[in-house]
Amino acid sequence: MDAIVLLKDDHKTVEKLFKEFENAGERAYKKKRELVDQIIEELTAHAHIEEQIFYPAARESVPETSGHVLESVEEHHVVVWMLSELAKLDPKDERFDAKVTVLIENVRHHVEEEEQEWFPQVREAMGRKRLQELGEEMEKAKPAAPRDPLALSSART
Ligand SMILES: [Fe+2]
Ligand SMILES: [Fe+2]
């Protein structure tokens, strides 16, 4: 599996959950809790393999992407803290939907930057073989990813 294809598949999975959340009824508290728990799990595992494997490899092979990578880590930082808050927040709390909406906006912006602004540069510089190796490495690392968003390295300041 190609590393960038794998990451884009994750983005699609999460986008599907976002749409389901947006289409859930305002009072569908149980459904919204389940969706947000899935979003937390998916995004935590995804951010983990990016931070541990893909981002360092990208920086190494394309030093010009360093600025993008560092900005991406700061965006993860905001996202993982929001995820940790959402894990504990009651879906009936008046701040719940608003917090999920802002999370979704942040993640959509982040994904667009990854996919449009710097993944293409990385693809070009790395070539197919290296991307395959990284993809395999990330596939293996994913099941062992932490469940707690604050266990990610980006959670630290
Ligand atoms: Fe990311
Ligand atoms: Fe990503």
PDB file of C-alpha atoms and ligand atoms in Angstrom:
ATOM      1  CA  MET A   1       0.000   0.000   0.000  1.00  0.00           C
ATOM      2  CA  ASP A   2       1.323   3.400  -1.052  1.00  0.00           C
ATOM      3  CA  ALA A   3       1.800   5.700   1.973  1.00  0.00           C
ATOM      4  CA  ILE A   4      -0.049   8.663   0.479  1.00  0.00           C
ATOM      5  CA  VAL A   5      -2.920   6.484  -0.754  1.00  0.00           C
ATOM      6  CA  LEU A   6      -3.213   5.055   2.770  1.00  0.00           C
ATOM      7  CA  LEU A   7      -3.319   8.532   4.350  1.00  0.00           C
ATOM      8  CA  LYS A   8      -5.873   9.769   1.804  1.00  0.00           C
ATOM      9  CA  ASP A   9      -8.055   6.717   2.516  1.00  0.00           C
ATOM     10  CA  ASP A  10      -7.996   7.676   6.190  1.00  0.00           C
ATOM     11  CA  HIS A  11      -9.015  11.227   5.243  1.00  0.00           C
ATOM     12  CA  LYS A  12     -11.990   9.822   3.305  1.00  0.00           C
ATOM     13  CA  THR A  13     -13.031   7.616   6.234  1.00  0.00           C
ATOM     14  CA  VAL A  14     -13.018  10.601   8.556  1.00  0.00           C
ATOM     15  CA  GLU A  15     -14.849  12.825   6.082  1.00  0.00           C
ATOM     16  CA  LYS A  16     -17.589  10.194   5.885  1.00  0.00           C
ATOM     17  CA  LEU A  17     -17.958  10.285   9.679  1.00  0.00           C
ATOM     18  CA  PHE A  18     -18.065  14.105   9.585  1.00  0.00           C
ATOM     19  CA  LYS A  19     -20.906  14.025   7.042  1.00  0.00           C
ATOM     20  CA  GLU A  20     -22.805  11.497   9.167  1.00  0.00           C
ATOM     21  CA  PHE A  21     -22.403  13.769  12.155  1.00  0.00           C
ATOM     22  CA  GLU A  22     -23.622  16.778  10.175  1.00  0.00           C
ATOM     23  CA  ASN A  23     -26.655  14.804   9.045  1.00  0.00           C
ATOM     24  CA  ALA A  24     -27.486  13.431  12.491  1.00  0.00           C
ATOM     25  CA  GLY A  25     -30.489  15.011  14.173  1.00  0.00           C
ATOM     26  CA  GLU A  26     -29.848  17.599  16.833  1.00  0.00           C
ATOM     27  CA  ARG A  27     -31.294  15.318  19.501  1.00  0.00           C
ATOM     28  CA  ALA A  28     -29.619  12.136  18.211  1.00  0.00           C
ATOM     29  CA  TYR A  29     -27.355  12.113  21.271  1.00  0.00           C
ATOM     30  CA  LYS A  30     -26.519   8.411  21.205  1.00  0.00           C
ATOM     31  CA  LYS A  31     -25.674   8.479  17.502  1.00  0.00           C
ATOM     32  CA  LYS A  32     -23.546  11.614  17.908  1.00  0.00           C
ATOM     33  CA  ARG A  33     -21.655  10.059  20.851  1.00  0.00           C
ATOM     34  CA  GLU A  34     -20.891   6.960  18.767  1.00  0.00           C
ATOM     35  CA  LEU A  35     -19.771   9.012  15.786  1.00  0.00           C
ATOM     36  CA  VAL A  36     -17.534  11.252  17.852  1.00  0.00           C
ATOM     37  CA  ASP A  37     -15.960   8.211  19.546  1.00  0.00           C
ATOM     38  CA  GLN A  38     -15.190   6.795  16.100  1.00  0.00           C
ATOM     39  CA  ILE A  39     -13.797  10.144  14.939  1.00  0.00           C
ATOM     40  CA  ILE A  40     -11.526  10.240  18.004  1.00  0.00           C
ATOM     41  CA  GLU A  41     -10.257   6.729  17.323  1.00  0.00           C
ATOM     42  CA  GLU A  42      -9.664   7.312  13.601  1.00  0.00           C
ATOM     43  CA  LEU A  43      -8.005  10.693  13.945  1.00  0.00           C
ATOM     44  CA  THR A  44      -5.785   9.613  16.827  1.00  0.00           C
ATOM     45  CA  ALA A  45      -4.462   6.591  14.933  1.00  0.00           C
ATOM     46  CA  HIS A  46      -4.047   8.647  11.749  1.00  0.00           C
ATOM     47  CA  ALA A  47      -2.202  11.495  13.442  1.00  0.00           C
ATOM     48  CA  HIS A  48      -0.014   8.961  15.247  1.00  0.00           C
ATOM     49  CA  ILE A  49       1.273   7.284  12.076  1.00  0.00           C
ATOM     50  CA  GLU A  50       1.777  10.641  10.386  1.00  0.00           C
ATOM     51  CA  GLU A  51       3.752  12.011  13.313  1.00  0.00           C
ATOM     52  CA  GLN A  52       5.791   8.890  13.958  1.00  0.00           C
ATOM     53  CA  ILE A  53       6.453   7.746  10.405  1.00  0.00           C
ATOM     54  CA  PHE A  54       5.291   9.925   7.532  1.00  0.00           C
ATOM     55  CA  TYR A  55       6.163  13.446   8.666  1.00  0.00           C
ATOM     56  CA  PRO A  56       9.777  12.654   9.674  1.00  0.00           C
ATOM     57  CA  ALA A  57      10.308  10.715   6.435  1.00  0.00           C
ATOM     58  CA  ALA A  58       8.850  13.590   4.402  1.00  0.00           C
ATOM     59  CA  ARG A  59      11.115  16.118   6.076  1.00  0.00           C
ATOM     60  CA  GLU A  60      14.110  13.937   5.486  1.00  0.00           C
ATOM     61  CA  SER A  61      13.502  13.408   1.795  1.00  0.00           C
ATOM     62  CA  VAL A  62      12.124  16.880   1.019  1.00  0.00           C
ATOM     63  CA  PRO A  63      13.727  19.400   3.412  1.00  0.00           C
ATOM     64  CA  GLU A  64      11.707  22.217   1.778  1.00  0.00           C
ATOM     65  CA  THR A  65       8.538  20.726   3.289  1.00  0.00           C
ATOM     66  CA  SER A  66       9.798  21.358   6.839  1.00  0.00           C
ATOM     67  CA  GLY A  67       7.667  24.480   7.237  1.00  0.00           C
ATOM     68  CA  HIS A  68       4.551  22.633   6.117  1.00  0.00           C
ATOM     69  CA  VAL A  69       5.321  19.699   8.393  1.00  0.00           C
ATOM     70  CA  LEU A  70       5.861  21.929  11.422  1.00  0.00           C
ATOM     71  CA  GLU A  71       2.613  23.766  10.711  1.00  0.00           C
ATOM     72  CA  SER A  72       0.837  20.432  10.363  1.00  0.00           C
ATOM     73  CA  VAL A  73       2.094  19.336  13.778  1.00  0.00           C
ATOM     74  CA  GLU A  74       0.711  22.547  15.325  1.00  0.00           C
ATOM     75  CA  GLU A  75      -2.629  21.810  13.688  1.00  0.00           C
ATOM     76  CA  HIS A  76      -2.524  18.270  15.131  1.00  0.00           C
ATOM     77  CA  HIS A  77      -1.794  19.856  18.507  1.00  0.00           C
ATOM     78  CA  VAL A  78      -5.051  21.805  18.413  1.00  0.00           C
ATOM     79  CA  VAL A  79      -6.987  18.814  17.093  1.00  0.00           C
ATOM     80  CA  VAL A  80      -5.763  16.299  19.709  1.00  0.00           C
ATOM     81  CA  TRP A  81      -6.653  18.658  22.557  1.00  0.00           C
ATOM     82  CA  MET A  82     -10.123  19.129  21.092  1.00  0.00           C
ATOM     83  CA  LEU A  83     -10.463  15.345  20.762  1.00  0.00           C
ATOM     84  CA  SER A  84      -9.501  14.860  24.403  1.00  0.00           C
ATOM     85  CA  GLU A  85     -12.165  17.387  25.429  1.00  0.00           C
ATOM     86  CA  LEU A  86     -14.803  15.752  23.237  1.00  0.00           C
ATOM     87  CA  ALA A  87     -14.021  12.332  24.725  1.00  0.00           C
ATOM     88  CA  LYS A  88     -15.319  13.607  28.066  1.00  0.00           C
ATOM     89  CA  LEU A  89     -18.012  16.035  26.948  1.00  0.00           C
ATOM     90  CA  ASP A  90     -21.676  15.080  27.208  1.00  0.00           C
ATOM     91  CA  PRO A  91     -23.413  15.261  23.799  1.00  0.00           C
ATOM     92  CA  LYS A  92     -26.230  17.096  25.565  1.00  0.00           C
ATOM     93  CA  ASP A  93     -23.865  19.857  26.664  1.00  0.00           C
ATOM     94  CA  GLU A  94     -24.590  23.059  24.744  1.00  0.00           C
ATOM     95  CA  ARG A  95     -20.921  23.244  23.701  1.00  0.00           C
ATOM     96  CA  PHE A  96     -20.792  19.745  22.168  1.00  0.00           C
ATOM     97  CA  ASP A  97     -22.068  20.452  18.629  1.00  0.00           C
ATOM     98  CA  ALA A  98     -20.139  23.714  18.428  1.00  0.00           C
ATOM     99  CA  LYS A  99     -16.922  21.987  19.437  1.00  0.00           C
ATOM    100  CA  VAL A 100     -17.428  19.228  16.854  1.00  0.00           C
ATOM    101  CA  THR A 101     -18.176  21.858  14.182  1.00  0.00           C
ATOM    102  CA  VAL A 102     -14.912  23.680  14.892  1.00  0.00           C
ATOM    103  CA  LEU A 103     -13.026  20.378  14.972  1.00  0.00           C
ATOM    104  CA  ILE A 104     -14.440  19.496  11.545  1.00  0.00           C
ATOM    105  CA  GLU A 105     -13.459  22.907  10.133  1.00  0.00           C
ATOM    106  CA  ASN A 106      -9.920  22.502  11.468  1.00  0.00           C
ATOM    107  CA  VAL A 107      -9.499  18.994  10.116  1.00  0.00           C
ATOM    108  CA  ARG A 108     -10.917  19.843   6.684  1.00  0.00           C
ATOM    109  CA  HIS A 109      -8.503  22.752   6.385  1.00  0.00           C
ATOM    110  CA  HIS A 110      -5.611  20.555   7.527  1.00  0.00           C
ATOM    111  CA  VAL A 111      -6.450  17.741   5.101  1.00  0.00           C
ATOM    112  CA  GLU A 112      -6.747  20.184   2.222  1.00  0.00           C
ATOM    113  CA  GLU A 113      -3.294  21.580   2.939  1.00  0.00           C
ATOM    114  CA  GLU A 114      -1.769  18.118   3.196  1.00  0.00           C
ATOM    115  CA  GLU A 115      -3.372  16.863  -0.001  1.00  0.00           C
ATOM    116  CA  GLN A 116      -3.013  20.024  -2.096  1.00  0.00           C
ATOM    117  CA  GLU A 117       0.042  21.815  -0.802  1.00  0.00           C
ATOM    118  CA  TRP A 118       2.673  19.337   0.207  1.00  0.00           C
ATOM    119  CA  PHE A 119       1.870  15.636  -0.262  1.00  0.00           C
ATOM    120  CA  PRO A 120       2.370  16.031  -4.053  1.00  0.00           C
ATOM    121  CA  GLN A 121       5.915  17.322  -3.473  1.00  0.00           C
ATOM    122  CA  VAL A 122       6.628  14.362  -1.222  1.00  0.00           C
ATOM    123  CA  ARG A 123       5.235  11.918  -3.773  1.00  0.00           C
ATOM    124  CA  GLU A 124       7.466  13.317  -6.464  1.00  0.00           C
ATOM    125  CA  ALA A 125      10.607  13.286  -4.332  1.00  0.00           C
ATOM    126  CA  MET A 126      10.138   9.846  -2.763  1.00  0.00           C
ATOM    127  CA  GLY A 127       9.116   7.706  -5.665  1.00  0.00           C
ATOM    128  CA  ARG A 128       6.951   4.613  -5.634  1.00  0.00           C
ATOM    129  CA  LYS A 129       9.243   2.180  -3.888  1.00  0.00           C
ATOM    130  CA  ARG A 130       9.890   4.355  -0.846  1.00  0.00           C
ATOM    131  CA  LEU A 131       6.192   5.228  -0.608  1.00  0.00           C
ATOM    132  CA  GLN A 132       5.324   1.518  -0.643  1.00  0.00           C
ATOM    133  CA  GLU A 133       7.788   0.806   2.179  1.00  0.00           C
ATOM    134  CA  LEU A 134       6.416   3.645   4.271  1.00  0.00           C
ATOM    135  CA  GLY A 135       2.858   2.547   3.583  1.00  0.00           C
ATOM    136  CA  GLU A 136       3.629  -0.940   4.857  1.00  0.00           C
ATOM    137  CA  GLU A 137       5.310   0.466   7.924  1.00  0.00           C
ATOM    138  CA  MET A 138       2.293   2.659   8.682  1.00  0.00           C
ATOM    139  CA  GLU A 139      -0.186  -0.181   8.117  1.00  0.00           C
ATOM    140  CA  LYS A 140       1.703  -2.235  10.698  1.00  0.00           C
ATOM    141  CA  ALA A 141       1.939   0.620  13.196  1.00  0.00           C
ATOM    142  CA  LYS A 142      -1.727   1.602  13.036  1.00  0.00           C
ATOM    143  CA  PRO A 143      -3.263  -1.154  15.201  1.00  0.00           C
ATOM    144  CA  ALA A 144      -0.735  -0.337  17.951  1.00  0.00           C
ATOM    145  CA  ALA A 145      -1.551   3.386  17.925  1.00  0.00           C
ATOM    146  CA  PRO A 146      -2.517   4.937  21.266  1.00  0.00           C
ATOM    147  CA  ARG A 147      -6.219   5.413  22.053  1.00  0.00           C
ATOM    148  CA  ASP A 148      -5.627   8.529  24.092  1.00  0.00           C
ATOM    149  CA  PRO A 149      -5.206  11.600  21.850  1.00  0.00           C
ATOM    150  CA  LEU A 150      -3.013  13.210  24.490  1.00  0.00           C
ATOM    151  CA  ALA A 151      -0.523  10.343  24.200  1.00  0.00           C
ATOM    152  CA  LEU A 152       0.514  11.735  20.801  1.00  0.00           C
ATOM    153  CA  SER A 153       3.763  13.652  20.526  1.00  0.00           C
ATOM    154  CA  SER A 154       1.909  16.670  19.065  1.00  0.00           C
ATOM    155  CA  ALA A 155      -0.084  16.989  22.305  1.00  0.00           C
ATOM    156  CA  ARG A 156       3.023  18.336  24.004  1.00  0.00           C
ATOM    157  CA  THR A 157       4.017  21.973  23.655  1.00  0.00           C
TER     158      THR A 157
HETATM  159 FE    FE B   1      -2.116  15.452   9.448  1.00  0.00          FE
HETATM  160 FE    FE B   2      -3.588  13.467   7.320  1.00  0.00          FE
END
